[in-house]
Coordinates of C-alpha atoms in Angstrom, one line a residue:
R1 CA -94.8 154.8 30.6
R2 CA -94.3 151.3 30.4
V3 CA -95.9 150.3 27.6
Q4 CA -93.8 149.4 24.7
D5 CA -96.2 148.9 21.7
V6 CA -96.7 152.1 20.8
I7 CA -98.5 151.4 17.5
S8 CA -101.2 149.4 18.5
P9 CA -103.9 151.7 20.7
I10 CA -104.1 151.4 24.4
V11 CA -107.6 149.5 24.4
F12 CA -110.1 150.2 27.1
E13 CA -113.0 147.8 28.4
A14 CA -115.9 148.2 31.1
A15 CA -118.2 145.1 30.8
Y16 CA -121.2 145.1 32.9
S17 CA -123.6 142.0 34.5
L18 CA -126.6 141.9 37.7
G19 CA -125.6 141.4 40.5
E20 CA -127.5 138.7 42.9
H21 CA -131.7 139.5 43.1
V22 CA -132.8 139.7 47.1
T23 CA -136.2 139.4 47.5
G24 CA -138.1 139.6 51.0
E25 CA -138.9 136.9 53.7
E26 CA -142.2 136.8 53.8
E27 CA -144.3 134.1 52.0
R28 CA -146.2 134.3 48.5
E29 CA -148.2 132.9 46.2
L30 CA -146.3 133.5 43.6
P31 CA -142.0 133.4 43.2
A32 CA -140.7 136.5 43.3
L33 CA -139.5 137.3 39.6
T34 CA -136.6 137.4 38.1
P35 CA -135.4 139.9 36.3
V36 CA -133.3 139.3 32.9
L37 CA -130.8 141.3 31.3
R38 CA -131.1 141.8 27.1
W39 CA -128.3 141.2 24.6
K40 CA -127.8 140.1 21.7
K41 CA -126.1 136.5 21.4
G42 CA -122.3 135.8 20.6
Q43 CA -121.9 139.6 21.8
K44 CA -119.6 140.3 24.7
I45 CA -121.8 142.3 27.6
A46 CA -118.7 145.5 27.7
Q47 CA -118.4 148.4 26.0
K48 CA -115.0 149.2 24.6
N49 CA -112.9 152.2 23.6
Q50 CA -109.8 152.9 22.2
T51 CA -106.5 155.2 22.7
V52 CA -104.3 155.7 19.8
F53 CA -100.6 157.8 20.1
E54 CA -100.7 160.6 18.5
R55 CA -98.3 160.8 16.0
N56 CA -95.9 163.7 14.6
C57 CA -96.1 163.3 10.8
R58 CA -95.7 165.8 7.9
S59 CA -97.4 163.2 5.1
E60 CA -101.5 163.4 5.6
D61 CA -99.7 158.8 5.6
C62 CA -97.3 159.1 7.5
A63 CA -95.0 157.2 5.7
A64 CA -91.2 156.1 5.8
D65 CA -88.8 155.6 4.3
L66 CA -85.9 153.4 5.9
Q67 CA -83.1 153.2 3.5
L68 CA -80.4 151.1 4.2
R69 CA -76.0 151.0 2.8
G70 CA -74.0 147.5 4.8
K71 CA -70.5 146.2 3.4
L72 CA -69.3 143.4 4.9
L73 CA -65.8 142.9 6.7
L74 CA -63.4 140.4 7.4
S75 CA -62.0 139.8 10.5
S76 CA -57.4 140.2 9.7
V77 CA -57.8 140.0 6.1
D78 CA -56.8 142.7 4.2
E79 CA -59.9 144.7 2.7
K80 CA -58.9 144.6 -0.6
T81 CA -59.1 140.4 -0.3
P82 CA -62.0 139.3 -2.6
Y83 CA -63.2 136.1 -1.1
L84 CA -63.5 134.7 2.6
A85 CA -60.8 131.6 2.5
L86 CA -61.8 128.8 5.7
G87 CA -60.0 128.3 8.5
A88 CA -58.4 131.6 7.5
V89 CA -61.2 133.6 8.7
K90 CA -62.6 133.6 12.0
N91 CA -65.5 135.9 12.3
I92 CA -67.3 138.5 10.0
S93 CA -68.8 141.6 10.8
L94 CA -71.8 143.4 9.1
N95 CA -71.3 147.0 9.3
I96 CA -74.5 148.5 9.1
S97 CA -76.2 152.2 8.3
I98 CA -80.2 152.9 8.6
S99 CA -81.6 156.5 7.7
N100 CA -85.1 157.5 8.1
L101 CA -85.8 160.3 4.8
G102 CA -89.5 159.4 6.3
D103 CA -92.1 160.6 8.6
D104 CA -91.5 159.1 12.1
A105 CA -90.5 155.4 11.7
Y106 CA -92.3 153.6 14.4
D107 CA -91.5 149.9 15.6
A108 CA -88.3 150.7 13.5
N109 CA -85.7 146.9 12.5
V110 CA -83.7 145.2 11.0
S111 CA -83.8 141.9 10.3
F112 CA -81.2 139.2 9.6
N113 CA -81.0 135.8 7.3
V114 CA -77.9 133.7 7.3
S115 CA -76.4 131.4 6.6
R116 CA -77.5 127.9 9.1
E117 CA -73.3 127.3 9.5
L118 CA -72.9 130.7 11.2
F119 CA -73.2 132.0 15.2
F120 CA -74.2 134.9 16.5
I121 CA -72.1 136.7 18.6
N122 CA -72.8 140.2 19.5
M123 CA -74.7 143.7 18.1
W124 CA -71.5 146.7 18.5
Q125 CA -73.3 150.2 18.4
K126 CA -70.8 153.0 18.6
E127 CA -72.6 154.7 21.4
E128 CA -75.8 154.2 23.0
M129 CA -78.6 154.0 20.6
G130 CA -81.0 152.5 22.0
I131 CA -80.8 149.2 19.2
S132 CA -80.7 145.9 20.2
C133 CA -80.9 142.2 18.6
E134 CA -82.6 139.1 19.5
L135 CA -82.0 136.1 17.6
L136 CA -85.4 134.6 16.8
E137 CA -84.2 131.2 15.0
S138 CA -80.2 130.3 13.9
D139 CA -80.1 131.7 10.6
F140 CA -82.6 134.5 11.7
L141 CA -81.6 137.6 14.0
K142 CA -83.3 140.8 14.7
C143 CA -82.2 144.0 16.0
S144 CA -84.5 146.7 16.9
V145 CA -83.8 150.5 16.3
G146 CA -84.7 153.9 18.2
F147 CA -87.4 152.4 19.6
P148 CA -90.2 153.7 20.3
F149 CA -89.0 155.4 16.4
M150 CA -86.5 156.1 14.0
R151 CA -87.1 160.2 14.3
S152 CA -87.4 161.5 10.9
K153 CA -83.5 162.6 9.8
S154 CA -82.3 160.2 11.9
K155 CA -79.5 157.4 11.1
Y156 CA -78.3 154.5 12.8
E157 CA -74.7 153.1 12.5
F158 CA -74.1 149.1 13.4
S159 CA -72.3 146.5 13.4
V160 CA -73.5 142.8 13.7
I161 CA -71.1 140.0 13.8
F162 CA -71.0 136.2 13.5
D163 CA -68.5 133.3 14.1
T164 CA -67.6 131.9 11.0
S165 CA -65.3 128.8 12.0
H166 CA -68.0 126.4 11.1
L167 CA -68.4 126.8 7.5
S168 CA -68.4 123.5 5.8
G169 CA -67.2 125.2 2.1
E170 CA -70.4 123.8 0.4
E171 CA -71.8 126.1 -0.9
E172 CA -69.8 128.8 -3.0
V173 CA -71.2 132.0 -1.9
L174 CA -72.3 133.0 1.6
S175 CA -74.4 135.5 0.9
F176 CA -76.4 137.9 3.6
I177 CA -80.0 139.5 3.2
V178 CA -80.3 142.2 5.6
T179 CA -84.3 144.3 5.7
A180 CA -85.4 147.2 6.6
Q181 CA -89.5 147.8 8.1
S182 CA -91.2 149.5 10.8
G183 CA -94.6 149.6 11.3
N184 CA -95.1 152.9 9.2
M185 CA -96.4 152.4 6.0
E186 CA -93.6 153.1 3.1
R187 CA -94.3 153.8 -0.3
S188 CA -93.7 151.8 -3.1
E189 CA -91.3 154.3 -5.3
S190 CA -89.2 154.2 -1.5
L191 CA -89.0 150.4 -1.7
H192 CA -86.2 149.8 -3.4
D193 CA -83.8 151.0 -0.9
N194 CA -85.0 148.6 2.5
T195 CA -83.2 145.3 1.2
L196 CA -79.8 144.6 0.8
T197 CA -77.9 141.3 0.2
L198 CA -74.3 140.6 0.7
M199 CA -72.2 138.0 -0.5
V200 CA -68.9 137.0 -0.1
P201 CA -67.2 134.2 -1.7
L202 CA -65.9 131.6 0.3
M203 CA -63.0 129.5 -0.9
H204 CA -60.6 127.3 -0.1
E205 CA -57.3 128.5 0.6
V206 CA -54.7 125.5 1.0
D207 CA -50.4 124.6 1.2
T208 CA -50.0 121.1 0.1
S209 CA -46.9 119.4 0.2
V210 CA -46.0 115.7 -0.4
A211 CA -42.8 114.0 0.7
G212 CA -42.0 110.7 0.7
V213 CA -39.2 107.6 1.6
M214 CA -38.2 104.8 -0.1
S215 CA -37.3 101.6 1.3
P216 CA -34.5 100.1 1.2
T217 CA -32.5 102.9 -0.2
S218 CA -30.2 100.6 -2.6
F219 CA -29.9 97.1 -3.1
V220 CA -27.6 95.1 -5.7
Y221 CA -28.3 92.0 -7.1
G222 CA -26.5 89.6 -9.8
E223 CA -25.0 85.8 -9.2
S224 CA -23.2 86.1 -6.6
V225 CA -25.5 88.1 -4.7
D226 CA -27.3 86.1 -1.8
A227 CA -30.8 84.2 -3.1
S228 CA -31.8 85.3 0.2
N229 CA -32.0 89.3 -0.7
F230 CA -34.4 88.4 -3.4
I231 CA -38.0 87.3 -3.1
Q232 CA -39.5 84.7 -5.2
L233 CA -43.3 84.4 -6.4
D234 CA -44.9 81.2 -6.9
D235 CA -43.9 79.4 -9.8
L236 CA -41.9 82.3 -11.1
E237 CA -38.0 81.9 -11.8
C238 CA -37.4 85.5 -11.4
H239 CA -35.5 86.7 -8.7
F240 CA -37.3 91.1 -7.0
Q241 CA -36.5 92.5 -5.0
P242 CA -38.8 94.1 -3.1
L243 CA -39.3 98.3 -2.3
N244 CA -41.6 99.8 -0.4
V245 CA -41.9 103.4 -0.9
T246 CA -44.1 105.7 1.7
L247 CA -45.5 109.3 0.3
Q248 CA -47.6 111.3 2.8
V249 CA -49.2 114.4 2.2
Y250 CA -49.9 117.0 5.0
N251 CA -51.9 120.1 4.4
T252 CA -50.5 123.1 5.8
G253 CA -54.0 125.3 5.4
P254 CA -55.4 127.3 6.4
S255 CA -58.0 125.7 5.2
T256 CA -59.4 122.7 5.3
L257 CA -58.7 120.1 2.2
P258 CA -62.4 119.2 1.0
G259 CA -60.6 116.5 -1.5
S260 CA -57.3 115.8 -2.9
S261 CA -55.8 113.8 -5.6
V262 CA -51.8 112.2 -5.8
S263 CA -50.3 111.0 -8.9
I264 CA -47.3 108.6 -9.0
S265 CA -45.1 107.5 -12.0
F266 CA -42.6 105.3 -11.8
P267 CA -39.7 105.0 -15.1
N268 CA -40.9 101.2 -16.1
R269 CA -38.8 100.0 -18.7
L270 CA -35.1 100.5 -19.7
L271 CA -35.9 100.4 -23.1
S272 CA -38.8 101.3 -25.3
G273 CA -40.3 98.1 -26.2
G274 CA -38.6 96.2 -23.4
A275 CA -39.9 94.4 -19.5
E276 CA -42.0 96.2 -17.3
M277 CA -39.6 96.1 -14.3
F278 CA -41.7 97.1 -11.5
H279 CA -44.5 94.7 -10.4
V280 CA -47.5 97.1 -7.8
Q281 CA -48.6 94.1 -5.6
E282 CA -50.9 96.7 -2.4
M283 CA -51.8 100.5 -2.5
V284 CA -52.5 101.3 1.0
V285 CA -54.4 105.2 2.6
G286 CA -53.9 105.6 5.7
Q287 CA -57.1 105.4 8.2
E288 CA -58.7 104.2 4.9
K289 CA -59.5 107.6 3.8
G290 CA -58.6 107.3 -0.1
N291 CA -58.3 104.6 -1.9
C292 CA -56.2 104.4 -5.2
S293 CA -55.9 102.7 -8.9
F294 CA -53.1 100.9 -10.9
Q295 CA -52.6 99.1 -13.6
K296 CA -51.0 95.4 -12.7
N297 CA -48.4 94.1 -14.4
P298 CA -50.3 91.2 -16.8
T299 CA -46.1 89.4 -17.4
P300 CA -44.5 90.3 -13.6
C301 CA -41.6 87.6 -14.1
I302 CA -40.0 88.1 -17.7
I303 CA -36.9 87.3 -18.5
P304 CA -35.2 89.0 -21.3
Q305 CA -32.4 87.2 -23.8
E306 CA -29.3 89.0 -25.4
Q307 CA -29.9 90.4 -28.1
E308 CA -26.6 92.8 -29.2
N309 CA -23.5 91.4 -30.0
I310 CA -20.0 91.9 -28.2
F311 CA -18.9 95.0 -30.4
H312 CA -22.2 96.4 -29.7
T313 CA -21.9 96.6 -26.1
I314 CA -17.9 97.7 -25.3
F315 CA -19.2 100.8 -27.2
A316 CA -22.5 101.6 -26.0
F317 CA -20.1 100.8 -22.4
F318 CA -17.5 103.5 -23.1
T319 CA -20.3 105.8 -25.0
K320 CA -23.1 105.7 -21.9
S321 CA -22.2 106.4 -18.0
G322 CA -22.7 104.0 -16.0
R323 CA -25.5 105.4 -15.1
K324 CA -28.8 105.8 -16.6
V325 CA -31.6 108.4 -14.7
L326 CA -35.1 107.8 -16.0
D327 CA -37.4 110.9 -15.7
C328 CA -41.0 110.2 -16.6
E329 CA -41.1 115.0 -17.6
K330 CA -38.8 113.6 -20.6
P331 CA -40.4 112.2 -23.8
G332 CA -40.0 108.1 -24.9
I333 CA -39.8 107.2 -20.9
S334 CA -42.3 104.8 -20.4
C335 CA -44.0 105.4 -16.8
L336 CA -45.6 103.1 -14.1
T337 CA -48.9 105.6 -13.3
M338 CA -50.9 105.0 -9.8
H339 CA -53.5 107.1 -8.9
C340 CA -55.5 108.3 -5.2
N341 CA -57.9 109.9 -4.2
L342 CA -58.0 110.9 -0.8
S343 CA -60.6 112.7 1.1
A344 CA -60.7 115.6 2.8
L345 CA -58.1 117.1 5.5
A346 CA -57.7 119.2 7.8
K347 CA -55.2 122.2 8.7
E348 CA -51.9 121.2 10.0
E349 CA -53.4 116.8 8.7
S350 CA -50.3 114.2 6.9
R351 CA -52.4 110.8 4.7
T352 CA -50.1 108.2 4.3
I353 CA -49.6 105.9 1.2
D354 CA -48.0 103.1 0.9
I355 CA -46.6 101.5 -1.9
Y356 CA -45.4 97.6 -1.9
M357 CA -44.0 96.8 -5.1
L358 CA -41.8 94.8 -7.1
L359 CA -38.6 95.2 -8.9
N360 CA -37.5 92.0 -11.4
T361 CA -33.6 92.7 -10.9
E362 CA -33.3 89.9 -13.9
I363 CA -33.6 92.7 -16.6
L364 CA -31.0 94.1 -14.9
K365 CA -29.1 91.9 -14.9
K366 CA -29.5 92.3 -19.1
V367 CA -28.1 95.7 -19.0
V368 CA -25.0 95.9 -19.6
F369 CA -23.9 99.5 -19.2
E370 CA -27.1 99.6 -16.6
A371 CA -26.2 96.3 -15.1
L372 CA -22.5 97.5 -12.5
H373 CA -22.2 96.0 -9.8
N374 CA -19.5 97.8 -7.3
L375 CA -19.5 100.2 -10.4
E376 CA -17.9 97.3 -12.0
P377 CA -18.9 95.5 -15.6
R378 CA -18.8 92.3 -16.2
G379 CA -15.6 90.1 -16.5
Y380 CA -16.2 89.6 -20.0
V381 CA -16.4 92.8 -21.2
V382 CA -13.1 93.4 -18.9
G383 CA -11.8 91.2 -21.2
W384 CA -12.6 92.2 -24.1
I385 CA -11.3 95.6 -22.9
I386 CA -8.3 94.9 -22.3
A387 CA -7.8 92.8 -25.8
I388 CA -9.3 95.6 -27.9
S389 CA -7.0 98.3 -25.7
L390 CA -4.0 96.1 -26.6
L391 CA -4.8 96.0 -30.5
V392 CA -5.7 98.9 -30.2
G393 CA -2.0 99.8 -28.3
I394 CA -0.1 98.0 -31.7
L395 CA -1.5 99.6 -34.3
I396 CA -1.4 103.1 -33.0
F397 CA 3.1 102.0 -32.4
L398 CA 2.9 100.7 -36.0
L399 CA 1.6 103.3 -37.4
L400 CA 4.3 105.6 -35.3
A401 CA 6.6 103.6 -36.6
V402 CA 5.4 104.3 -40.5
L403 CA 5.1 108.0 -40.3
L404 CA 8.9 108.1 -39.3
W405 CA 10.2 105.9 -41.7
K406 CA 9.1 107.8 -44.4
M407 CA 9.7 111.3 -42.7
G408 CA 13.6 109.7 -42.9
F409 CA 14.1 109.1 -39.2
F410 CA 15.7 105.9 -39.7
R411 CA 17.7 106.2 -42.9
R412 CA 21.3 107.8 -41.7
R413 CA 24.0 109.0 -44.4
Y414 CA 27.1 108.4 -42.6
K415 CA 29.0 109.0 -45.9
E416 CA 28.0 112.1 -46.9
I417 CA 28.3 113.8 -43.8
I418 CA 31.9 112.8 -42.8
E419 CA 32.9 114.6 -46.4
A420 CA 31.2 117.2 -46.3
E421 CA 33.2 118.0 -42.9
K422 CA 35.9 116.7 -43.8
N423 CA 35.6 119.3 -46.7
R424 CA 35.1 122.4 -44.4
K425 CA 38.0 121.5 -42.8
E426 CA 39.9 121.3 -46.0
N427 CA 39.1 124.7 -46.7
E428 CA 39.6 127.0 -43.1
D429 CA 43.4 125.9 -43.6
S430 CA 43.4 126.9 -47.3
W431 CA 42.4 129.9 -46.0
D432 CA 44.5 130.1 -42.9
W433 CA 48.0 129.2 -45.0
V434 CA 47.2 133.4 -47.2
Q435 CA 46.3 134.7 -44.3
K436 CA 49.9 133.7 -43.1
N437 CA 52.2 134.6 -46.3
Q438 CA 50.6 138.1 -46.9

């Protein structure tokens, strides 16, 4: 009843040997003879026999015919999802169905070769069917099915559950190799359905966002501004406005972001072909979990010269608004581009990027319609605007006067008007006299 191995026969062995030889105490001239047991060297002094278990076989060779079916089931995920999102799926189930179409299969088992990053949780069966699983190695699970034997035309269904929370995602595909075998022989033409390979792609599913702040949010410049608001580099004449930009990259998940790159662009010239405004001093990634590269400005201090005449300046002031928007996505805008490569970013983790740079305010002071101090243009521009406005007003007044003169507004014909009025009264009086005589 306690025999578990029904494949190997039960062996019976009887060993024999000589017992202690006892002789009488009487004295003899010759010593007593010692019995000798004849046996061949290298063999045991025993007799062995064995009893095999009787099998109920329909075929002469008692061949089994095992058949595997199975599918993967991701927890808390729609069945139509074609991949496993790392971090979003906590465990994975393998639903296995094994059938025996041949003779009774003794010592039938199903083995699973899995990734070492998976952890076996449990085996589940809808009904108690004598299935037990044992983890022999970290990547090898063996389940015994239908002990002591799996009957012919029988079918067993069960599920094995693995923990997927420790998957690193280094492999692109998570694969399971499932194999069914028994102590019976199985014909070669029926071995094709004894092995089952189940695979699911691994994907890093992330939702990233970037936010940032700039300090200071506004600044002033010009000759009237206190010099303490600016900084100067060694041996450079330019006045620089320090600007600090802090960016934060955040990963909402659900997966770990294995690696990412951030591109940052700043409009670097007010005019095409003009001098570069910004000078990047340093870029730092938080916790030293990344590195950044940028192109340094070889000539950070350039003081542009006035090349435009006053009429072009005034025309630019009236035709351009007081605010010029520089957008790197617009064609013709020269931009300073920086790149940062960040290391892995776990779910709900953030990484900061600090940018320390200088703005050459000398370039802003030389550009008229952008260079507004509290939304007021330069003094000489205001003077020219007033003078030209007066001149234009006088010209318009003279033009109106000439037009009115041409139209006869200033020529009044008083004599003709008086005579016409006198004639009209005389005509009226003559009509009154005729009527009275009648």
